[in-house]
CSV table of C-alpha atoms in Angstrom, one decimal:
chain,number,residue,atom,x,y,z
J,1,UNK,CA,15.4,91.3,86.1
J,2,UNK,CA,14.6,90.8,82.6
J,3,UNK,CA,18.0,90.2,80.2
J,4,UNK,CA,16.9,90.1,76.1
J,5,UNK,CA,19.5,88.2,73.8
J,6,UNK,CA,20.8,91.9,72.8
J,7,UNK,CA,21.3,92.5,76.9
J,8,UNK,CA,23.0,89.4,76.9
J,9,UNK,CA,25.9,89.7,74.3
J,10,UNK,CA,26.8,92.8,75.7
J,11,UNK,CA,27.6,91.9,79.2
J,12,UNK,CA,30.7,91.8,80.1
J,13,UNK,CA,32.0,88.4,78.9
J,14,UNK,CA,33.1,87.0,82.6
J,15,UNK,CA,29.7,88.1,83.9
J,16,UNK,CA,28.2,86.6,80.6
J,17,UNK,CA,30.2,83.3,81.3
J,18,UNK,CA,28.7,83.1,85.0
J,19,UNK,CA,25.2,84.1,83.9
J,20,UNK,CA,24.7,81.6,81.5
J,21,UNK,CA,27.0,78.7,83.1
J,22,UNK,CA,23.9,79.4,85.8
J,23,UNK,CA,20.9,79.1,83.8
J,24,UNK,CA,20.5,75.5,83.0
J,25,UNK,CA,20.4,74.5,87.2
J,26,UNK,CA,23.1,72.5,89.4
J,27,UNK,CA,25.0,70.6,87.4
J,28,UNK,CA,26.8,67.4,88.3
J,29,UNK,CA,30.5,67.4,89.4
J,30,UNK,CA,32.5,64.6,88.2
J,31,UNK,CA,36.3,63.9,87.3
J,32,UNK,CA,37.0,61.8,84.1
J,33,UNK,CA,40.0,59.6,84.2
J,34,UNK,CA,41.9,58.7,81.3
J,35,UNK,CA,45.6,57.6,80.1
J,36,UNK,CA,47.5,58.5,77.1
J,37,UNK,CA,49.3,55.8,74.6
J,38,UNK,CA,52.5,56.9,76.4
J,39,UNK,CA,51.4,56.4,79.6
J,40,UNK,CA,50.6,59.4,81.2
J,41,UNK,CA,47.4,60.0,83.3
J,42,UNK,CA,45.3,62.6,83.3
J,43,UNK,CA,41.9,63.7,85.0
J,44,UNK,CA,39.8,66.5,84.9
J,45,UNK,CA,36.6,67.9,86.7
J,46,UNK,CA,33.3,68.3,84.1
J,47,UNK,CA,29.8,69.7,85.2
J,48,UNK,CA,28.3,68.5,81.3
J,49,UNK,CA,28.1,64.6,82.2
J,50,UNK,CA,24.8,63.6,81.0
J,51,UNK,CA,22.1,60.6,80.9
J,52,UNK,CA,21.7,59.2,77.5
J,53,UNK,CA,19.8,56.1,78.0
J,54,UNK,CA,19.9,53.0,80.7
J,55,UNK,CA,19.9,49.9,78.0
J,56,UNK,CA,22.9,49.6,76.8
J,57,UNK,CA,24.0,52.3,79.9
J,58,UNK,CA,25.0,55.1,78.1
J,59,UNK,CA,26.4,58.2,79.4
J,60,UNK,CA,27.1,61.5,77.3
J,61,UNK,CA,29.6,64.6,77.8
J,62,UNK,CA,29.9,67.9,77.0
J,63,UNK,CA,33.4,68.9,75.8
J,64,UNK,CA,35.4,71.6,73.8
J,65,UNK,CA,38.4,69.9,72.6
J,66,UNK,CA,40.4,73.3,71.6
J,67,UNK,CA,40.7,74.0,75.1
J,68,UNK,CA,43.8,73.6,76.8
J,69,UNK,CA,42.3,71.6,79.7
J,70,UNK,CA,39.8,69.6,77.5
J,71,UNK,CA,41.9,68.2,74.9
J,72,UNK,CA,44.5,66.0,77.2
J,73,UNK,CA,41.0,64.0,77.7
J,74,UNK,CA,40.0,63.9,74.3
J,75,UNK,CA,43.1,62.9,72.7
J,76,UNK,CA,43.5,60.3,75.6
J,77,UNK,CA,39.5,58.8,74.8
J,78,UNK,CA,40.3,58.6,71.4
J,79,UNK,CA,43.2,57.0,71.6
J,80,UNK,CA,42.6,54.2,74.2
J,81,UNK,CA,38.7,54.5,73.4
J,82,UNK,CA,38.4,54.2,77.3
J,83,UNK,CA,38.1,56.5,80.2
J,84,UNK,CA,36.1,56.9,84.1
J,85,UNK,CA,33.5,58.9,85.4
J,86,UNK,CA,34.3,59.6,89.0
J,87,UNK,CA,31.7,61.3,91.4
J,88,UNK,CA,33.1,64.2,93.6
J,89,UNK,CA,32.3,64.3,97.2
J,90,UNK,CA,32.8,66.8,99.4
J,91,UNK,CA,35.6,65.7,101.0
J,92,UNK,CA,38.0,66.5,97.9
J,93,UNK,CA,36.2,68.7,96.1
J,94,UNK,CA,39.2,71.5,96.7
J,95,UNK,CA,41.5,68.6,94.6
J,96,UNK,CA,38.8,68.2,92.0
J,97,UNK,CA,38.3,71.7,91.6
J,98,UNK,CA,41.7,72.6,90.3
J,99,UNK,CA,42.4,69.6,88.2
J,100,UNK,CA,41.1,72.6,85.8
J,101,UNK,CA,43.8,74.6,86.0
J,102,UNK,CA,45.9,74.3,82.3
J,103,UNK,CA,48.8,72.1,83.4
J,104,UNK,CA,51.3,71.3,80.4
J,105,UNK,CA,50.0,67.8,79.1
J,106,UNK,CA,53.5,65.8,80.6
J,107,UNK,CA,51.8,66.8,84.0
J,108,UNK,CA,49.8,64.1,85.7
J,109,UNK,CA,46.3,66.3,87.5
J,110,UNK,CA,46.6,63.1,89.7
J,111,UNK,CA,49.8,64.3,91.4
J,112,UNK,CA,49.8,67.9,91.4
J,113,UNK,CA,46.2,67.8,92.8
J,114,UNK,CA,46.9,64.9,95.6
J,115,UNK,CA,44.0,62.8,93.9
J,116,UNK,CA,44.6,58.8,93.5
J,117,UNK,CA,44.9,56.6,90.3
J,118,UNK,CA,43.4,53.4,91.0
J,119,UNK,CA,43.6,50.6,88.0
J,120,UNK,CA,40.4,48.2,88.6
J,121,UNK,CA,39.9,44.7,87.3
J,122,UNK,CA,42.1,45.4,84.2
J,123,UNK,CA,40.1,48.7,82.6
J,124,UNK,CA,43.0,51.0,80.8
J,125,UNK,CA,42.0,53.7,81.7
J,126,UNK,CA,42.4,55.0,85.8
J,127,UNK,CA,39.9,55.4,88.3
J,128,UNK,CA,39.7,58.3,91.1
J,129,UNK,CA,40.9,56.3,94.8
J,130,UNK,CA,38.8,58.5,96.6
J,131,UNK,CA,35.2,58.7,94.7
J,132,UNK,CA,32.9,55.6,95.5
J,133,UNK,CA,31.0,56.2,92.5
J,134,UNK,CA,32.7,55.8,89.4
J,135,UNK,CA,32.6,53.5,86.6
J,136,UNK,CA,34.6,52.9,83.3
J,137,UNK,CA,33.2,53.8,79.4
J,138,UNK,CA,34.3,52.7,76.1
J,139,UNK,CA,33.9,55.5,73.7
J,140,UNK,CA,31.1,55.1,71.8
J,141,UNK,CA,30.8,58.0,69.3
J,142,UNK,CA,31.7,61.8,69.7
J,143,UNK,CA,28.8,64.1,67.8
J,144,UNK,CA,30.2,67.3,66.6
J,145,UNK,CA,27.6,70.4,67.7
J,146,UNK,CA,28.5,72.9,65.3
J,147,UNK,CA,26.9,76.0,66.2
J,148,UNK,CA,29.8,76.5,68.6
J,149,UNK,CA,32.5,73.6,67.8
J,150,UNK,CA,31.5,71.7,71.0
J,151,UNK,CA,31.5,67.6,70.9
J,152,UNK,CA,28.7,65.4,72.6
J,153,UNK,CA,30.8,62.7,73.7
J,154,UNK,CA,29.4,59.3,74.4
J,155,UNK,CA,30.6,55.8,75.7
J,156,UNK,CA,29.0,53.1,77.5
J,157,UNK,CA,29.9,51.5,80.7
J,158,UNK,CA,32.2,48.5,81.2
J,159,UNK,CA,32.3,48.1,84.9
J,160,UNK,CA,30.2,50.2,87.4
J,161,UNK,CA,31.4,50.6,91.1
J,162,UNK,CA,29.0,52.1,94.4
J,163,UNK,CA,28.6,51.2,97.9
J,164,UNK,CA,25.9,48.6,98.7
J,165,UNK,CA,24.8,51.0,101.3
J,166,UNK,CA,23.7,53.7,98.9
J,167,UNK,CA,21.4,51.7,96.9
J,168,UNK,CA,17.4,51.0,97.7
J,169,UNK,CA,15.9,48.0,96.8
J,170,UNK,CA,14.3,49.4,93.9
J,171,UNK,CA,17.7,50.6,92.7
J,172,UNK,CA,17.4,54.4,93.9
J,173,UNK,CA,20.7,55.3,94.4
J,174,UNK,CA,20.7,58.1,97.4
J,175,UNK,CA,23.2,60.7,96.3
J,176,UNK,CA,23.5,62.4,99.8
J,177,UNK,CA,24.1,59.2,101.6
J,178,UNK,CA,27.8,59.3,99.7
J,179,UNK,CA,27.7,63.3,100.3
J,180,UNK,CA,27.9,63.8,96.3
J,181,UNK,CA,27.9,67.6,95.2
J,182,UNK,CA,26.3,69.7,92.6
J,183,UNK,CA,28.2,72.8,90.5
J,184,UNK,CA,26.6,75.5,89.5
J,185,UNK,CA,28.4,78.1,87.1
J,186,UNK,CA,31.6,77.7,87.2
J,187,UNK,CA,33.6,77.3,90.6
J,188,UNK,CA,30.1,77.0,93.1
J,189,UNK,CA,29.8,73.8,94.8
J,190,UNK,CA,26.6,72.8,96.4
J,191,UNK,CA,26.0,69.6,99.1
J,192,UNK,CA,22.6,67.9,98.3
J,193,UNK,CA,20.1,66.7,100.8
J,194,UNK,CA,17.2,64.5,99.6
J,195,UNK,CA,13.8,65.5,100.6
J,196,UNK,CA,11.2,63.7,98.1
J,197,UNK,CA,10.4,61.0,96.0
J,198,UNK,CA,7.3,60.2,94.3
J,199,UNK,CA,5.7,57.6,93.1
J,200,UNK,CA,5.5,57.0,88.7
J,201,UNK,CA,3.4,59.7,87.9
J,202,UNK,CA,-0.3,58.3,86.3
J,203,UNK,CA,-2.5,60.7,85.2
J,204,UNK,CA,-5.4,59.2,87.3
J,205,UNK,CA,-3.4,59.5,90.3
J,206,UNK,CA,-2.9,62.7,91.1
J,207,UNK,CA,-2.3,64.5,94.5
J,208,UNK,CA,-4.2,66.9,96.6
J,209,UNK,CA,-1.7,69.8,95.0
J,210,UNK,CA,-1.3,72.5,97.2
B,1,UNK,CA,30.0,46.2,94.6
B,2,UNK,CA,30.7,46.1,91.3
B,3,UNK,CA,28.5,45.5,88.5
B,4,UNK,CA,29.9,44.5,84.6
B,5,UNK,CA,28.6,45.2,81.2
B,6,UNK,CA,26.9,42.4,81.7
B,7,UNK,CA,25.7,42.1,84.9
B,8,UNK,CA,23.8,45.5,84.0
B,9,UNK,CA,22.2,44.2,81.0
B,10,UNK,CA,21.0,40.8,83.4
B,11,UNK,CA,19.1,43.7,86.0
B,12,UNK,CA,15.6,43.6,86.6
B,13,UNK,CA,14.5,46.7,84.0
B,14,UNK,CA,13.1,48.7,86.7
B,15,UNK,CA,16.1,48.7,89.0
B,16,UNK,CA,18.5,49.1,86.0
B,17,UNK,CA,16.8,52.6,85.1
B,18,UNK,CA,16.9,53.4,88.6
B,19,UNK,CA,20.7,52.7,88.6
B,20,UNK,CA,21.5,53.7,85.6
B,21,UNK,CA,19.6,57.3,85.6
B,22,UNK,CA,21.3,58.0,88.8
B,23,UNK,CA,25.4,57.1,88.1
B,24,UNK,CA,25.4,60.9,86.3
B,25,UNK,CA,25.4,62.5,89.2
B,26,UNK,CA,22.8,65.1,90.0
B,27,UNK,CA,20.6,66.4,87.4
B,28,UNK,CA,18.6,70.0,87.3
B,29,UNK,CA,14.9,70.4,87.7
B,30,UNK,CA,13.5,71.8,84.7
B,31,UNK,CA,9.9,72.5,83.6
B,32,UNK,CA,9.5,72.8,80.0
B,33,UNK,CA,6.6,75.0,78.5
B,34,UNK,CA,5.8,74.7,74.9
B,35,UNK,CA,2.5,75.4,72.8
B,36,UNK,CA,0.8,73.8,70.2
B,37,UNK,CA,-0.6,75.6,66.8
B,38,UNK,CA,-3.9,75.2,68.1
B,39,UNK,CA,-2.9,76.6,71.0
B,40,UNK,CA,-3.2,73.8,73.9
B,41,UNK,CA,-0.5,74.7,76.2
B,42,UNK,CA,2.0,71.8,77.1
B,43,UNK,CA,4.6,71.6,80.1
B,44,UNK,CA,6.8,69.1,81.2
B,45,UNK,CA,9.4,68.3,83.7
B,46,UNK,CA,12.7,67.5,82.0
B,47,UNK,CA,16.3,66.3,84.1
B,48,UNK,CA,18.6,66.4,81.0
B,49,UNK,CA,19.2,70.2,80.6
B,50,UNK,CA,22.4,70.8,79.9
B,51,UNK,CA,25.0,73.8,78.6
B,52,UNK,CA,26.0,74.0,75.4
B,53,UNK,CA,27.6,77.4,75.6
B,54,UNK,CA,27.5,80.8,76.3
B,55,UNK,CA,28.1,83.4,73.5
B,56,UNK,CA,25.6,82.7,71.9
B,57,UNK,CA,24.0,81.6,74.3
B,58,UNK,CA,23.2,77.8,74.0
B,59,UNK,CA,21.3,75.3,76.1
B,60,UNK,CA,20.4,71.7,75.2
B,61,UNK,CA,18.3,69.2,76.8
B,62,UNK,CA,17.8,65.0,75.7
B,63,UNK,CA,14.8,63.9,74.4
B,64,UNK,CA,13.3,60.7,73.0
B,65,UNK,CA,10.8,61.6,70.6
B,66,UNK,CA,8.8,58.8,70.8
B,67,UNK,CA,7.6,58.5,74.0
B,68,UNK,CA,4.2,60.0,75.1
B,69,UNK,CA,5.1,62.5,76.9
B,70,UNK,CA,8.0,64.1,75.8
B,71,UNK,CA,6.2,63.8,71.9
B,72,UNK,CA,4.3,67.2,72.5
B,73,UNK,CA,7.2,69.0,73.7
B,74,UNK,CA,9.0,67.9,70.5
B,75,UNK,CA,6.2,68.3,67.7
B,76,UNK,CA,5.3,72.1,70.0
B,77,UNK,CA,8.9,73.2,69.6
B,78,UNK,CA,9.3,72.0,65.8
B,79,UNK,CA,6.0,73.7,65.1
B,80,UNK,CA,6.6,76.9,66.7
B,81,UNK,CA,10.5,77.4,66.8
B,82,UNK,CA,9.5,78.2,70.9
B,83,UNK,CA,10.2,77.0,74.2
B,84,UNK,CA,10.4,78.1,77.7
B,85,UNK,CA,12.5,76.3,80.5
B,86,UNK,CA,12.0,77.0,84.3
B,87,UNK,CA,13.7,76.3,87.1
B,88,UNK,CA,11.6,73.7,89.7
B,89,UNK,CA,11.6,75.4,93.5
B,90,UNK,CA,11.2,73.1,96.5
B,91,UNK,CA,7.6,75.2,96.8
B,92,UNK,CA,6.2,73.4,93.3
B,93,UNK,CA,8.1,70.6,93.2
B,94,UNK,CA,5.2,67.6,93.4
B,95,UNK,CA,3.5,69.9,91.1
B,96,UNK,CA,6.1,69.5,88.6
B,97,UNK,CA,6.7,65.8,89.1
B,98,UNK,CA,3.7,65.0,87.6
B,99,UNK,CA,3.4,66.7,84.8
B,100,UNK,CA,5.6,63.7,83.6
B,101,UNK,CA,2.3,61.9,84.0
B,102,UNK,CA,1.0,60.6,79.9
B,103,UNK,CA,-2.2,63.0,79.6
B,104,UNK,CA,-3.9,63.3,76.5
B,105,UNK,CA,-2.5,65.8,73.7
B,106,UNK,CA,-5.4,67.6,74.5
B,107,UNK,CA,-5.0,68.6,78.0
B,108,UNK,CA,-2.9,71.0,80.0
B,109,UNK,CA,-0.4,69.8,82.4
B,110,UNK,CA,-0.9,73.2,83.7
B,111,UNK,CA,-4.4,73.0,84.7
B,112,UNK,CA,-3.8,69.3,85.8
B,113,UNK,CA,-0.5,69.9,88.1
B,114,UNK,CA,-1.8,72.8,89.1
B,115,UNK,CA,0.9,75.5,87.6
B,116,UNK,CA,0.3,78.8,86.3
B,117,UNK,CA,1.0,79.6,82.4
B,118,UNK,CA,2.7,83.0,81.8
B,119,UNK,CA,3.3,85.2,78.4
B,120,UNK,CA,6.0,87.4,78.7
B,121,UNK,CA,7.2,90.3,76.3
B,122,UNK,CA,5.2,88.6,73.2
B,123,UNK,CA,6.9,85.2,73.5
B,124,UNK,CA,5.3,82.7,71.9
B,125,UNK,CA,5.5,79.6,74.8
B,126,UNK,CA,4.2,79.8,78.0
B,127,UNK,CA,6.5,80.2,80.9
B,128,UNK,CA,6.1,78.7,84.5
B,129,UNK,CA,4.1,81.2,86.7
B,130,UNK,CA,5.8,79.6,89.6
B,131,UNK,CA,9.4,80.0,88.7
B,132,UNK,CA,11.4,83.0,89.6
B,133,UNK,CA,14.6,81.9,87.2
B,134,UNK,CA,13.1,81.1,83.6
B,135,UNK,CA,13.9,81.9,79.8
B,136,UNK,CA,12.7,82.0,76.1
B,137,UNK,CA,14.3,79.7,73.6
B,138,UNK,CA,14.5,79.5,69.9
B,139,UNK,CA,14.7,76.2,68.4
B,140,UNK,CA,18.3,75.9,67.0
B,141,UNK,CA,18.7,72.7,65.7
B,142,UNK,CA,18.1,68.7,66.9
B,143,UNK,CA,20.8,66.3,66.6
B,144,UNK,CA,20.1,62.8,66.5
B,145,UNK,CA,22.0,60.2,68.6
B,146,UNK,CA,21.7,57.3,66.3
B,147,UNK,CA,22.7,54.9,69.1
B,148,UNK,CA,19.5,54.7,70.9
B,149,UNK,CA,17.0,57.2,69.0
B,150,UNK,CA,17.3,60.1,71.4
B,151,UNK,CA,17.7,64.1,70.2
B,152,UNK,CA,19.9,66.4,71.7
B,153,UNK,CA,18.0,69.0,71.1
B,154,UNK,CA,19.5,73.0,71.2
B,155,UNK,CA,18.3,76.6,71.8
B,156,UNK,CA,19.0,80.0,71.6
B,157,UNK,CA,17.8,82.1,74.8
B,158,UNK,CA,16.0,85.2,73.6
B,159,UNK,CA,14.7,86.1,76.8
B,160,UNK,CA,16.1,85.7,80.4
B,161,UNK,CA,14.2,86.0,84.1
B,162,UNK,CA,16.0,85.7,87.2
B,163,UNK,CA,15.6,87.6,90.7
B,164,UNK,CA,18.1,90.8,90.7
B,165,UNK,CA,19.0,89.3,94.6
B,166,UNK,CA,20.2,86.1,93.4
B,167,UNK,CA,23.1,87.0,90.9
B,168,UNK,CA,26.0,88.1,92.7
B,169,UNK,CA,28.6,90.9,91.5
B,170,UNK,CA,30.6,88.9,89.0
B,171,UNK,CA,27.2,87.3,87.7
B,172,UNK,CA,27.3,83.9,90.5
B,173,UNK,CA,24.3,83.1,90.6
B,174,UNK,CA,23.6,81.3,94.2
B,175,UNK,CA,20.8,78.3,93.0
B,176,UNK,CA,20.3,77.9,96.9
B,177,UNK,CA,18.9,81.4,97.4
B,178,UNK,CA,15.7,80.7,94.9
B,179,UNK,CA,15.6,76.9,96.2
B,180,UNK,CA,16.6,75.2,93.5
B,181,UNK,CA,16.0,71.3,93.4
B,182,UNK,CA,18.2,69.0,91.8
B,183,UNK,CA,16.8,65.5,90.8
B,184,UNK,CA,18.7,61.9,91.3
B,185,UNK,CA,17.1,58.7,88.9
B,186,UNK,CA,13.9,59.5,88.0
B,187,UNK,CA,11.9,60.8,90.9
B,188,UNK,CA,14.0,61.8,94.3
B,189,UNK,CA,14.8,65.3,94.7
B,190,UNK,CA,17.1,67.1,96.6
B,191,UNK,CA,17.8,70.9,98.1
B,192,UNK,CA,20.8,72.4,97.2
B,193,UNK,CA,23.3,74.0,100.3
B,194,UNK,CA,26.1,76.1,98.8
B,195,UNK,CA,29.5,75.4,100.7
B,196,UNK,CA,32.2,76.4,98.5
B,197,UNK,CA,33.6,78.6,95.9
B,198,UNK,CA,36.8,78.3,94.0
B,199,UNK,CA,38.4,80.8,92.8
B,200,UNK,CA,39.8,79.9,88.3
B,201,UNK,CA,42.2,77.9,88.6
B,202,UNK,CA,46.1,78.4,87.6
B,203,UNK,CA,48.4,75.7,87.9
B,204,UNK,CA,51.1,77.7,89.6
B,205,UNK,CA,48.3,78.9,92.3
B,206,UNK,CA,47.4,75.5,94.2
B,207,UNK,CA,46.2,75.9,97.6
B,208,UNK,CA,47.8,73.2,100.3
B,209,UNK,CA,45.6,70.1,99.8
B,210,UNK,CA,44.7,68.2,102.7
């Protein structure tokens, strides 16, 4: 099936918004945990979390703050500069789902989705209880994209928490051994299973390929 | 185990990048086709693709321009306005991880790795023989993330390939049924099992937790 740009702007926008939600792989599913000035929590699920470099640890988001569901967090991040990135597993990843839904902003996504605020070695900003991988970010910049009034939002983490037991010597961390998921589109959730790892590619040390 | 600001900065540099390019969760499997103006094809496996938004259609990836691999994937897209990305399968996987191996400007990752170039429909960049879900993309626009000299860089999709059996009604498209890998740190890979699907959430719709 071949879709030109001129095929794609005229598909039905739903089917559009699946398509193309689709296109750039499995995504990563993760809950972001922040307070406001008043007090109130607030988390929500994002499949845009991002690498952005290892030293300092940086880690980059997506976001559109005119959305409904989008600008609790961005309000709250810049106003406390501080917020978590949770990892989903698949044990709550029903709760994490529908912290999407567009609750009025006086409505804690903690409570009406049975997920746990947990405050950790003085960070403002609440944790998920039930993720084991999850750390806390100051805000770093936000970097307007503005072909399409998106923000690439970026902080850099504080305090990092994981389970000895997923980490290798080397510092591999084994994303199935704490049964992490992937998204793809919009509402598709996907278990992973770890089949290969190679070795630093050098370009005098390549395979047999098949 | 917890880990602090500074107790990540203190890491051995090797297991820090391992960390560190794993806490995001997991990452898509891209290959990344450019040319050059002399016309030395160039293709390279990227982990940083990410959605930027749907109408237009926008995808972004995070490079940093000055290191030897990912520099002819940036100077081919600046100097040609053209890039392919293609989804890794389980089947080409090694092939692709190596194509993150520093060749010489001069010389295919292609022909090295093994992968098949492809013109489609009088695109300009090559596309990944091997992958069954892959598009065309015109340079948008790179914007630079002062912090730690990377580019989020951003394209249009002109042309889209995918397998007619692998979108569903409503436009799902179902990553597991075209074995789609997804990649944790820098070089473990994973399969992908889809196990759930949400329907939009509404905040006056939530199921029973458990």
């Amino acid at each position: 099936m071949h879709y030109t740009k001129e095929d794609i702007k005229k598909l039905d926008r739903v089917r559009r918004l699946n398509i193309i939600n689709s296109i750039s792989g499995i995504k990563p599913a993760n809950l972001i945990g922040t307070i406001s000035k008043r007090g109130i929590e607030n988390v929500a699920i994002f499949n845009s979390v991002v690498h952005i470099g290892s030293d300092p640890a940086l880690v980059g988001f997506i976001m559109r703050p005119t959305g409904d569901v989008e600008r609790n967090t961005y309000e709250n991040i810049k106003a406390t500069d501080s917020y978590t990135i949770n990892h989903i597993h698949v044990s709550f990843v029903e709760n994490a789902h529908y912290t999407s839904a567009k609750f009025d902003s006086d409505i804690s996504e903690f409570e009406k989705c049975k997920l746990k605020p947990e405050y950790l070695d003085g960070f403002t900003a609440p944790y998920v209880g039930e993720s084991q991988l999850k750390y806390g970010l100051q805000f770093v910049e936000e970097i307007p994209i503005k072909i399409n009034g998106t923000i690439l939002m970026i902080g850099e983490v504080q305090h990092l928490y994981l389970p000895d037991s997923s980490v290798a010597e080397n510092g591999y961390i084994d994303l199935s051994t704490i049964n992490d998921v992937g998204i793809s589109g919009l509402n598709s959730y996907y278990s992973l299973k770890k089949f290969g790892q190679y070795p630093y590619a050098r370009p005098n040390e390549l395979p047999d390929f098949k």
